[in-house]
Coordinates of C-alpha atoms and ligand atoms in Angstrom, one line a residue:
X1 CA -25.4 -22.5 -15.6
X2 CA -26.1 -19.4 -14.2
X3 CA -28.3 -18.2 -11.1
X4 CA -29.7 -15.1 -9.6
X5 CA -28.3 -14.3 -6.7
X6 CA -28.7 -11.7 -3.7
X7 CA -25.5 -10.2 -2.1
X8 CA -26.6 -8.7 1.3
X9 CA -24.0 -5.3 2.4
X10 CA -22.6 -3.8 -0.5
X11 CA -19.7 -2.1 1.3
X12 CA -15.9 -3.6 -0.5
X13 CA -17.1 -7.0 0.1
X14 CA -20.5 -6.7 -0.8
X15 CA -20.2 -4.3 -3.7
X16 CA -17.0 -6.7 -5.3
X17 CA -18.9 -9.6 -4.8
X18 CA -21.8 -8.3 -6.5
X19 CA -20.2 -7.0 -10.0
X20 CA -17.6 -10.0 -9.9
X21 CA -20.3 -12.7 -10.0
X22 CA -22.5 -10.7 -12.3
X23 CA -19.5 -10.4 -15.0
X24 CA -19.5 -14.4 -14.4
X25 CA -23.0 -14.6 -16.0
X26 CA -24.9 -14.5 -12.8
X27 CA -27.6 -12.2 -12.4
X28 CA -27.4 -10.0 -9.1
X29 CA -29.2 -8.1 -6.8
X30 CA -27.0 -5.8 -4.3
X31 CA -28.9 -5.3 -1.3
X32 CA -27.7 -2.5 1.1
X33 CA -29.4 -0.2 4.0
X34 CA -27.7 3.0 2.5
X35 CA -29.5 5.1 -0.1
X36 CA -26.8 6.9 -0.9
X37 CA -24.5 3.9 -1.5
X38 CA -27.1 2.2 -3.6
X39 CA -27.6 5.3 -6.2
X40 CA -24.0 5.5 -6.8
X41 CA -23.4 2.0 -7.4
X42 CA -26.4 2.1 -9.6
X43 CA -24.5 4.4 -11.6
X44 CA -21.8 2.2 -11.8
X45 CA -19.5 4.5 -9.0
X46 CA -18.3 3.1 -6.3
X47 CA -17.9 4.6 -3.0
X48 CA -14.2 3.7 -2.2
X49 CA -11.2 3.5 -4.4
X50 CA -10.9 0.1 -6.0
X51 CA -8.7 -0.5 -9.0
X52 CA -10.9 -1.7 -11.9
X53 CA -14.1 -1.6 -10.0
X54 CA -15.9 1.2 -11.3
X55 CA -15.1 0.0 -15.0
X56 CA -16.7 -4.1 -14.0
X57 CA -19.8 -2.4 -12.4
X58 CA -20.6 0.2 -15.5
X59 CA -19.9 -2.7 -17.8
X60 CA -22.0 -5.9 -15.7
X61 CA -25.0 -3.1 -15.1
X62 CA -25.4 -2.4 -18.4
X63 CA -25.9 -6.3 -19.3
X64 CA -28.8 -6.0 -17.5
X65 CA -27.6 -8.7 -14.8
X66 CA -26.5 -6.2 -12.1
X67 CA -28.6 -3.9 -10.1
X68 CA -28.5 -2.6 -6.9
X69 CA -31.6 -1.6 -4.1
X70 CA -32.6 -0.7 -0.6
X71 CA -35.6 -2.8 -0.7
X72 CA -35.3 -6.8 0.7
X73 CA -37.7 -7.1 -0.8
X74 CA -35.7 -7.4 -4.4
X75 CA -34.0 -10.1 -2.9
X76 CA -36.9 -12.4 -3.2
X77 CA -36.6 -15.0 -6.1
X78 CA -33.1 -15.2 -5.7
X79 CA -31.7 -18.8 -5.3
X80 CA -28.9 -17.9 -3.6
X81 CA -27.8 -15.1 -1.0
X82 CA -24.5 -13.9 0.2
X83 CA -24.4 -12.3 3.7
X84 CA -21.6 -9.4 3.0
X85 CA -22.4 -6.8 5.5
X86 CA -19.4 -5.8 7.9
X87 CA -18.2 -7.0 11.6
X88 CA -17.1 -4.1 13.1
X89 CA -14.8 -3.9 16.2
X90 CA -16.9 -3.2 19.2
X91 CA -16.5 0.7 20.2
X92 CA -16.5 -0.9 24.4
X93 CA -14.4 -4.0 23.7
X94 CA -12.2 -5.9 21.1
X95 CA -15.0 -8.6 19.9
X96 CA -16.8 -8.0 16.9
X97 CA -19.9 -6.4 16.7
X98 CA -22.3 -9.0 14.7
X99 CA -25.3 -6.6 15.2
X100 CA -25.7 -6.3 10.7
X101 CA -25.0 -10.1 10.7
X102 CA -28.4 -10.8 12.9
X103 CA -30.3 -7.8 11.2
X104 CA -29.5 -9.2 8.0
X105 CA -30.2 -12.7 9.1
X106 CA -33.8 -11.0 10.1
X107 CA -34.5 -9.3 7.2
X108 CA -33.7 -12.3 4.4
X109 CA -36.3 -15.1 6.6
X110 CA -38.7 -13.1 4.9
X111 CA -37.9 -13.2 1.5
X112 CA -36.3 -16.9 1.9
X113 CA -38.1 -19.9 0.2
X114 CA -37.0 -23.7 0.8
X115 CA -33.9 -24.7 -0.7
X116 CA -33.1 -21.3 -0.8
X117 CA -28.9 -20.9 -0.1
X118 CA -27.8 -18.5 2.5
X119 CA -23.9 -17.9 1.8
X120 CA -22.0 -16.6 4.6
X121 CA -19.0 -14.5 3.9
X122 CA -18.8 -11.7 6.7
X123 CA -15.8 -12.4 8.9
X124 CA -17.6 -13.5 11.8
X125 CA -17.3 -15.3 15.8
X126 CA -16.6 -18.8 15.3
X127 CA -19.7 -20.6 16.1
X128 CA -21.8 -17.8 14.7
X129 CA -22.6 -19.9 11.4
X130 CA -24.3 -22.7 13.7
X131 CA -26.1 -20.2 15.2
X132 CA -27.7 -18.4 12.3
X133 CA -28.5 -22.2 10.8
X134 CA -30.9 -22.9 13.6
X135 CA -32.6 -19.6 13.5
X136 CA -33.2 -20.0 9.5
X137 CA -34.5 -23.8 9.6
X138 CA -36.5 -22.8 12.6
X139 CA -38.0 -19.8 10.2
X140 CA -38.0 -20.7 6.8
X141 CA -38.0 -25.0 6.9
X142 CA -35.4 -26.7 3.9
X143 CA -33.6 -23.2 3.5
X144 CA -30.0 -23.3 4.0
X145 CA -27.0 -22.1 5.1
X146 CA -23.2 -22.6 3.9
X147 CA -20.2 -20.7 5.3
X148 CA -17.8 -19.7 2.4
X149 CA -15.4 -17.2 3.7
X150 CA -13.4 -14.6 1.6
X151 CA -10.0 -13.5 1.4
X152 CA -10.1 -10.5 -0.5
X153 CA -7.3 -7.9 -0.6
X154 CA -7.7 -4.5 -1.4
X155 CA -6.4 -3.1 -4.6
X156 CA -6.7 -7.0 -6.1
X157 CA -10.1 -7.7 -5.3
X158 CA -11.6 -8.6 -8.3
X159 CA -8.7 -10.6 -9.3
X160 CA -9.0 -12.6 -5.9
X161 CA -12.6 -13.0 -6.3
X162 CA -12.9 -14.1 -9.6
X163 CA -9.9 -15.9 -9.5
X164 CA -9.0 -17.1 -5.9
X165 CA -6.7 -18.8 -4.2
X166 CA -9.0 -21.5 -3.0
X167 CA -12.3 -21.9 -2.1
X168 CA -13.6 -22.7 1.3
X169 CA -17.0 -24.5 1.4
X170 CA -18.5 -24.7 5.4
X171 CA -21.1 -27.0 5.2
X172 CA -24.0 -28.6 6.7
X173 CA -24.0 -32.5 6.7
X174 CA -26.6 -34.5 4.7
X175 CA -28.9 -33.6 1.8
X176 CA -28.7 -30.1 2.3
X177 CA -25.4 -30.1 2.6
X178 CA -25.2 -31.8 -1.2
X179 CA -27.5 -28.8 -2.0
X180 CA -25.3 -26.3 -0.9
X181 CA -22.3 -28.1 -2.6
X182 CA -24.0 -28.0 -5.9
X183 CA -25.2 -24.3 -5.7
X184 CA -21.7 -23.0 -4.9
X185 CA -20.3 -25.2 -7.6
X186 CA -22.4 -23.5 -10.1
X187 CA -21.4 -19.9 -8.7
X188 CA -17.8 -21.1 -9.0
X189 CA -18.4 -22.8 -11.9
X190 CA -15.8 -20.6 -13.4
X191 CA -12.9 -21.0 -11.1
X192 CA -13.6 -24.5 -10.6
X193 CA -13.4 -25.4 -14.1
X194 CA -10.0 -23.5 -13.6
X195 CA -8.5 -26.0 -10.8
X196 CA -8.8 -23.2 -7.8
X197 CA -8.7 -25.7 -4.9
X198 CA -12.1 -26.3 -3.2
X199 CA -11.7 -27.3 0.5
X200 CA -15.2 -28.7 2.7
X201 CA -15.2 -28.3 6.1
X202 CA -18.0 -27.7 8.8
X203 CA -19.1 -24.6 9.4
X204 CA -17.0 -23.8 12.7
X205 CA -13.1 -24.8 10.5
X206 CA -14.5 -22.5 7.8
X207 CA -15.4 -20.0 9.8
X208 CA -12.0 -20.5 11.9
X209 CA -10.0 -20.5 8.1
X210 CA -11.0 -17.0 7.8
X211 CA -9.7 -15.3 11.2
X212 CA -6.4 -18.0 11.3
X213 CA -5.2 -17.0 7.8
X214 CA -5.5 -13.1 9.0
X215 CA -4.3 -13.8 12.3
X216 CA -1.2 -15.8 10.8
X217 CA -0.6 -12.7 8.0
X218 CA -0.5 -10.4 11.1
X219 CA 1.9 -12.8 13.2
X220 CA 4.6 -13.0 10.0
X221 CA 4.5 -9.0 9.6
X222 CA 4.9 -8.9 13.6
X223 CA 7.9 -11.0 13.5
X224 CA 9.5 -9.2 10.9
X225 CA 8.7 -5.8 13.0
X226 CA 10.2 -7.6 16.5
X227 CA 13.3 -8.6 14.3
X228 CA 13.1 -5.1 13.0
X229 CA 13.6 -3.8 17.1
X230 CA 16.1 -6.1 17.6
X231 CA 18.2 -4.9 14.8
X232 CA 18.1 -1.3 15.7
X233 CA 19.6 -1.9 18.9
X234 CA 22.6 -4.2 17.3
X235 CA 22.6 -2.2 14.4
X236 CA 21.9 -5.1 11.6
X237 CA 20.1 -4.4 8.6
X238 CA 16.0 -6.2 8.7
X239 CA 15.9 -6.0 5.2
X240 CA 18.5 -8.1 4.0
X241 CA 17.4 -10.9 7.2
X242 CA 14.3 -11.0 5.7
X243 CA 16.0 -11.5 2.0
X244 CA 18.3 -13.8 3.6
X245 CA 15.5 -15.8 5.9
X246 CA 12.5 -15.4 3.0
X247 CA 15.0 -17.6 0.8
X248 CA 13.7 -20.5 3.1
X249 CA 10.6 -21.7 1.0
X250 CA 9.2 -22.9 4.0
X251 CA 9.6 -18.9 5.4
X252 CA 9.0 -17.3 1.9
X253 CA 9.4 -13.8 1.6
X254 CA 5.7 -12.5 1.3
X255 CA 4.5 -10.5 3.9
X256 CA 7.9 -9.9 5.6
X257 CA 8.0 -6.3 4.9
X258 CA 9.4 -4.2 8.4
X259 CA 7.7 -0.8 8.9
X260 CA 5.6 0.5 10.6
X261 CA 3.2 -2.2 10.4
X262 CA -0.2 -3.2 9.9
X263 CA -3.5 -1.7 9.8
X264 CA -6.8 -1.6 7.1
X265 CA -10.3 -3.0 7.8
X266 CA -9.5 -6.6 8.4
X267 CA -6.4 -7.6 10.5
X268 CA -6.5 -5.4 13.2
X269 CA -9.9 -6.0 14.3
X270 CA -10.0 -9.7 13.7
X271 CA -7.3 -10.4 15.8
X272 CA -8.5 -8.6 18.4
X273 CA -12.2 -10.1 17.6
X274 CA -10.1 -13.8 17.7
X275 CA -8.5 -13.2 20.8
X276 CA -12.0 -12.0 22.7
X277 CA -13.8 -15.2 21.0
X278 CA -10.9 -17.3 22.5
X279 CA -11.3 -16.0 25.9
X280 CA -15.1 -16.5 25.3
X281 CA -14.5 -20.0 24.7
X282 CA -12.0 -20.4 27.5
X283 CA -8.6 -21.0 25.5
X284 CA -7.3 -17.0 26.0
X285 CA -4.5 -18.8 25.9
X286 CA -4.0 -20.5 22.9
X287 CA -4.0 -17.1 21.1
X288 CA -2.3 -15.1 24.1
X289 CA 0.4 -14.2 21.5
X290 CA -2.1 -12.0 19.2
X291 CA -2.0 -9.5 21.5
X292 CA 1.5 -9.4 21.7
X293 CA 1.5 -9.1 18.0
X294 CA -0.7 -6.3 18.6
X295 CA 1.5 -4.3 20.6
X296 CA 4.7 -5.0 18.3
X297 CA 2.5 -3.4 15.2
X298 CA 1.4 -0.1 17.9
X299 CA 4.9 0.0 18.5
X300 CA 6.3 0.5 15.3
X301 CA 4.3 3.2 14.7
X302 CA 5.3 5.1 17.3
X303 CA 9.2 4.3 16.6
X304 CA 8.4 5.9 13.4
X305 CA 7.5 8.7 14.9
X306 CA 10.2 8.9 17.6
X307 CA 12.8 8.3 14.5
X308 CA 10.9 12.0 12.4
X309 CA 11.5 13.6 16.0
X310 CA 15.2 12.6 16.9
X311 CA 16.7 13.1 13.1
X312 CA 15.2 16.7 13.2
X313 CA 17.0 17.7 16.0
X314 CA 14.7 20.6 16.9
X315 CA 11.8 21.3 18.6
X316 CA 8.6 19.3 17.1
X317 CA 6.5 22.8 17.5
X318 CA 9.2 24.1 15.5
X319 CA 8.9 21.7 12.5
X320 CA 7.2 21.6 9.3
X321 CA 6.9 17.4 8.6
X322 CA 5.9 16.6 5.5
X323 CA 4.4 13.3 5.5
X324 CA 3.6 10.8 2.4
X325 CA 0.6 8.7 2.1
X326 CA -2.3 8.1 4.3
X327 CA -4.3 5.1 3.0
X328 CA -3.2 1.5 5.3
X329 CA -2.1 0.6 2.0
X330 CA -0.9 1.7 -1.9
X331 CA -3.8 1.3 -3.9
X332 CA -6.4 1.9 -1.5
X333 CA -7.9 4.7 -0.3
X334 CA -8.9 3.1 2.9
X335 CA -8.0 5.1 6.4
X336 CA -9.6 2.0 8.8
X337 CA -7.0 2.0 11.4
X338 CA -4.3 3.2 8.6
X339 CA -0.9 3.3 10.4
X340 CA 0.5 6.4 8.1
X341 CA -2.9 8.3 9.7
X342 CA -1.9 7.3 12.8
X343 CA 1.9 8.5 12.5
X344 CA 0.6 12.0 11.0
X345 CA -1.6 12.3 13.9
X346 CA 0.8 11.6 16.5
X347 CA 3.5 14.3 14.8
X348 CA 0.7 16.6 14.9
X349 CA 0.2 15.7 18.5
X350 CA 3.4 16.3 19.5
X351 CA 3.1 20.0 18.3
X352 CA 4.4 19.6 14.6
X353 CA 3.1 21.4 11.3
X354 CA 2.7 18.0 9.8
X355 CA 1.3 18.7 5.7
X356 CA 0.1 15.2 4.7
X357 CA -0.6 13.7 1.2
X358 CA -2.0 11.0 -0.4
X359 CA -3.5 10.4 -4.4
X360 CA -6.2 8.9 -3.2
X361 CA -7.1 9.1 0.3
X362 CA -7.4 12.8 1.4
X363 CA -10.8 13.4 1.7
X364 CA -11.2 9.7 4.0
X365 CA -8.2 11.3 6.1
X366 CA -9.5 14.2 6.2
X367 CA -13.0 13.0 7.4
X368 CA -11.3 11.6 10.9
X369 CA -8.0 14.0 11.0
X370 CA -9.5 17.4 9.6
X371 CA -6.3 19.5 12.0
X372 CA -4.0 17.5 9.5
X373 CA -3.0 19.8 6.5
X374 CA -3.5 18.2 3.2
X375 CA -1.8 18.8 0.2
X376 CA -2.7 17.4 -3.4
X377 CA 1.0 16.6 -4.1
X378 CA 4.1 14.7 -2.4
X379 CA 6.2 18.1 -3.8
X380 CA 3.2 20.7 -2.4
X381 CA 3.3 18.3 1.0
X382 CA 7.5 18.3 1.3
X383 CA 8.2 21.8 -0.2
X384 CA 10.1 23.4 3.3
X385 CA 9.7 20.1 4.9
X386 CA 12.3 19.6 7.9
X387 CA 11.5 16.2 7.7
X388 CA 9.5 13.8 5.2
X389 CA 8.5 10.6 6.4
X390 CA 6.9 8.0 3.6
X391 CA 4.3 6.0 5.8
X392 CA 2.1 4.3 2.2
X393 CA 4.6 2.5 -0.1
X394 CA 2.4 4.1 -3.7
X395 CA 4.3 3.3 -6.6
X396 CA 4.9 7.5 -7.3
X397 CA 6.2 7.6 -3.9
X398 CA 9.0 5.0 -4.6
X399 CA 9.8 6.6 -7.6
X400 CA 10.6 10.0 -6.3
X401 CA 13.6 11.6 -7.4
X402 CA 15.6 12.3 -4.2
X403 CA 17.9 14.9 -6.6
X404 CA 14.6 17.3 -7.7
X405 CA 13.0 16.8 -4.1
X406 CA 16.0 17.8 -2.0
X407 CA 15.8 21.3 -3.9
X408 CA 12.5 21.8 -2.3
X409 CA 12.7 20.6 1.1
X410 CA 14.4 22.8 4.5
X411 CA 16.5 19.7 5.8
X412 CA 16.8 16.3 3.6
X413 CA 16.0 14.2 6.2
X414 CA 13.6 11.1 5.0
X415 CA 12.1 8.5 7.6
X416 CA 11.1 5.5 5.3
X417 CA 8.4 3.8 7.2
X418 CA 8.4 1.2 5.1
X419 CA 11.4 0.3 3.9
X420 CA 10.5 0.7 0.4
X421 CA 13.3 3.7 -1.0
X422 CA 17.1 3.1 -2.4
X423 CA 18.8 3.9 0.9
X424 CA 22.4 4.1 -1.7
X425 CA 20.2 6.7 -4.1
X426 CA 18.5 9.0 -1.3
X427 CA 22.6 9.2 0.6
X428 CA 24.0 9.8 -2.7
X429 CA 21.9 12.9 -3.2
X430 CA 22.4 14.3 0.2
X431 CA 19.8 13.0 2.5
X432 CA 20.0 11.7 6.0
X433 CA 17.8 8.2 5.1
X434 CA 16.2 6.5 8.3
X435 CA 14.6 3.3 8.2
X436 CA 12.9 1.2 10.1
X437 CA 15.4 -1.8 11.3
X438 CA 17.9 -0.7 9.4
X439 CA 21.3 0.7 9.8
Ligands
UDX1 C1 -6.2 -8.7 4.5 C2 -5.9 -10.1 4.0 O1 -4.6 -10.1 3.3 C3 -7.0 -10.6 3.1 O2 -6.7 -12.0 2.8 C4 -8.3 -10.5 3.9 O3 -9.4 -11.0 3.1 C5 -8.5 -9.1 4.4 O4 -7.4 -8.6 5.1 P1 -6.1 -6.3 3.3 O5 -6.7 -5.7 4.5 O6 -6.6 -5.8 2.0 O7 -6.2 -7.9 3.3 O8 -4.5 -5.9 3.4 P2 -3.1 -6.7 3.3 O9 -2.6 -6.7 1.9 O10 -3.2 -8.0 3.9 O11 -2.2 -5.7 4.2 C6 -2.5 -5.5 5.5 C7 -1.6 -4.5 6.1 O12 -0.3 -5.1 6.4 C8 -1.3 -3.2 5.3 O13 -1.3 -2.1 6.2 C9 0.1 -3.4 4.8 O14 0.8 -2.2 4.6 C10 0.7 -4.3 5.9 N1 1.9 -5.1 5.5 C11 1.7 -6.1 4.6 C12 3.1 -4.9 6.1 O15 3.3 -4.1 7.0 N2 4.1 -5.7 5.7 C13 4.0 -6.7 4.8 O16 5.0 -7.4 4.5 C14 2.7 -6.9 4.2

């Protein structure tokens, strides 16, 4: 059966959510503060790079289910509504800022009815959820709130909300925890009926869910960067001890790519935001080791950096680095604490003529970097280049030709910061290769 529903912050939660659930027959109102967020979605154009996104919203707004509005008041009628809006690191500290959380909490008590469902899925404190319960029954008596965290990545994010992993269900206990049950199961209908797990928990394990699976994806890509420092110094290769330890289906492979580490909207901040809850709640402790994992991912960028400096052999002020990609990620055009920003930055710091490039996330770059020269094309960004250093693993990065781009460049020198090229193919056609961990 299908509901209306409200999704509240249409940023790339909000705005995924929204056109996912309405190309599952649901009819859905995106609410967000920014006017100039809503008109583009309306027009079925979203305001950040998303594979496939632009196509789902043109195609679910023209079925009539999908719109999007400033006005709360839209959200009225709806049966259920999803609490999307963003938990920002703290500019003064490393907790999370839950300022849209509480101002969104404020806005729906007016439009909420009784057995109305509030959804949770901003990544939030854990002990927010019971929180935010109290103040809605207080307000709006027999409306309800569930916790049912997200895991979305970007660049699959249709594909791992319409089709998930698993479900996470934080409930309340009793009748309106039944309620909530069987709203979510009809908004899930879909992947239910497809056996993606369901797990029910209380509010504070699915709220903890969310910042432990990001905390744990940060720790595996920490280790693989520690094992990565270690190497250099004995000279082994991390690459093939990854192969070798990933083999290990307890280890698995996933998420044991060396480089220079991680960055984007979510891990960063909420392990910083997990580590400041956990001191709040007394056990600094128990997560002590996040902020070493932390420091490991810092480090690596600067090692890449450090590496571009040394194999030049000259002056930085001297050098013309060309550097290759500066979205956190391939398929994203997201900068949010992007660590190939961050190493462009720093060689720019350290006096170099660093000409960055990226197909999709130049004018986000460009936004906080604007010293940073941009060029449209990896051969317009290396051409002269006494160094190129790949920091964003794109597909048309990894497929360079190291033959045709040698002819262009000053020196061949290429610092892979993420392990990603054929060392064997880059050496054979004359290029010093540098990785990270790597002999
Ligand atoms: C992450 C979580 O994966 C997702 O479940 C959650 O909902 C939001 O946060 P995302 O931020 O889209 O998703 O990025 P992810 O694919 O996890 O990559 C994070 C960073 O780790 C990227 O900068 C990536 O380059 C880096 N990374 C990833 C590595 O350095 N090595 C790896 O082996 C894998």
């Amino acid at each position: 059966m299908s509901l209306t529903l409200s999704v509240i912050g249409c940023g790339y939660l909000g705005a995924v959510h929204a056109a996912s659930m309405a190309e599952l027959g649901h009819t859905v109102i995106g609410i967000d503060t920014d006017a100039d967020k809503v008109e583009a979605l309306n027009k079925g154009n979203a305001p950040f790079f998303e594979p496939g996104l632009d196509e789902l919203l043109q195609k679910t707004i023209k079925t009539g289910r999908l719109r999007f509005s400033t006005d709360f008041a839209d959200a009225a009628g709806a049966t259920v509504h999803f609490l999307a809006v963003g938990t920002p690191q703290l500019t003064d500290s490393h907790a999370a800022d839950t300022r849209y959380v509480d101002a969104a909490i404020g806005a729906l008590l007016t439009v909420l009815s009784p057995g109305d469902l509030v959804a949770g899925k901003s990544t939030v404190p854990v002990g927010t959820a019971a929180a935010l319960a109290d103040r809605i029954s207080a307000a709006v008596p027999g409306a309800i709130l569930a916790w049912n965290p997200e895991f979305l990545r970007e660049g699959f994010a249709l594909k791992d909300t319409m089709a998930p992993d698993r479900l996470v269900y934080g409930l309340p206990e009793g009748e309106s925890g039944q309620r909530a049950r069987e709203l979510l199961n009809e908004v899930y209908a879909a992947a239910l009926a497809a056996g993606t797990p369901l797990i029910e928990a209380d509010y504070a394990t699915a709220e903890l869910v969310k910042v432990s699976a990001n905390a744990f994806l940060a720790t595996k890509i920490s280790f693989i960067n520690a094992m990565a420092e270690i190497a250099e110094v004995v000279g082994a290769d991390v690459t093939l001890l990854a192969d070798a330890i990933g083999h290990d289906a307890r280890i698995g492979r996933r998420f044991l790519n060396a480089g220079i580490g991680f960055g984007g909207g979510c891990l960063p901040k909420d392990i910083r935001a997990f580590s400041s809850r956990a001191a709040e709640l007394g056990r600094s402790e128990s997560v002590a080791f996040l902020a070493e994992v932390d420091a490991i991912n810092l480090r690596r960028r600067q090692r890449a950096v450090d590496l571009a400096i040394t194999a030049i052999g000259k002056r930085p002020s001297e050098a013309r680095i060309a550097v290759l990609g500066l979205a956190f990620k391939p398929d994203s055009d997201d900068v949010r604490d992007s660590p190939g920003l961050d190493v462009a930055t720093s060689l720019l710091r350290r006096g170099a003529h660093v000409v960055a490039t990226d197909p999709q996330a130049i004018e986000n770059a460009r936004r906080l970097q604007p010293r940073l020269d941009y060029a449209a094309t990896a051969e317009e960004a290396a051409a002269h280049a006494d160094a190129v250093v790949l920091v964003t693993e794109w597909a048309d990065y990894r497929a360079l030709d190291p033959v045709a781009l040698r002819a262009i460049v000053t020196s061949p020198i290429i610092i892979d910061g993420r392990n990603c090229l054929d060392a064997g193919a880059w050496r054979a056609a004359g290029w010093t290769y540098v990785g990270m961990g790597r002999r």
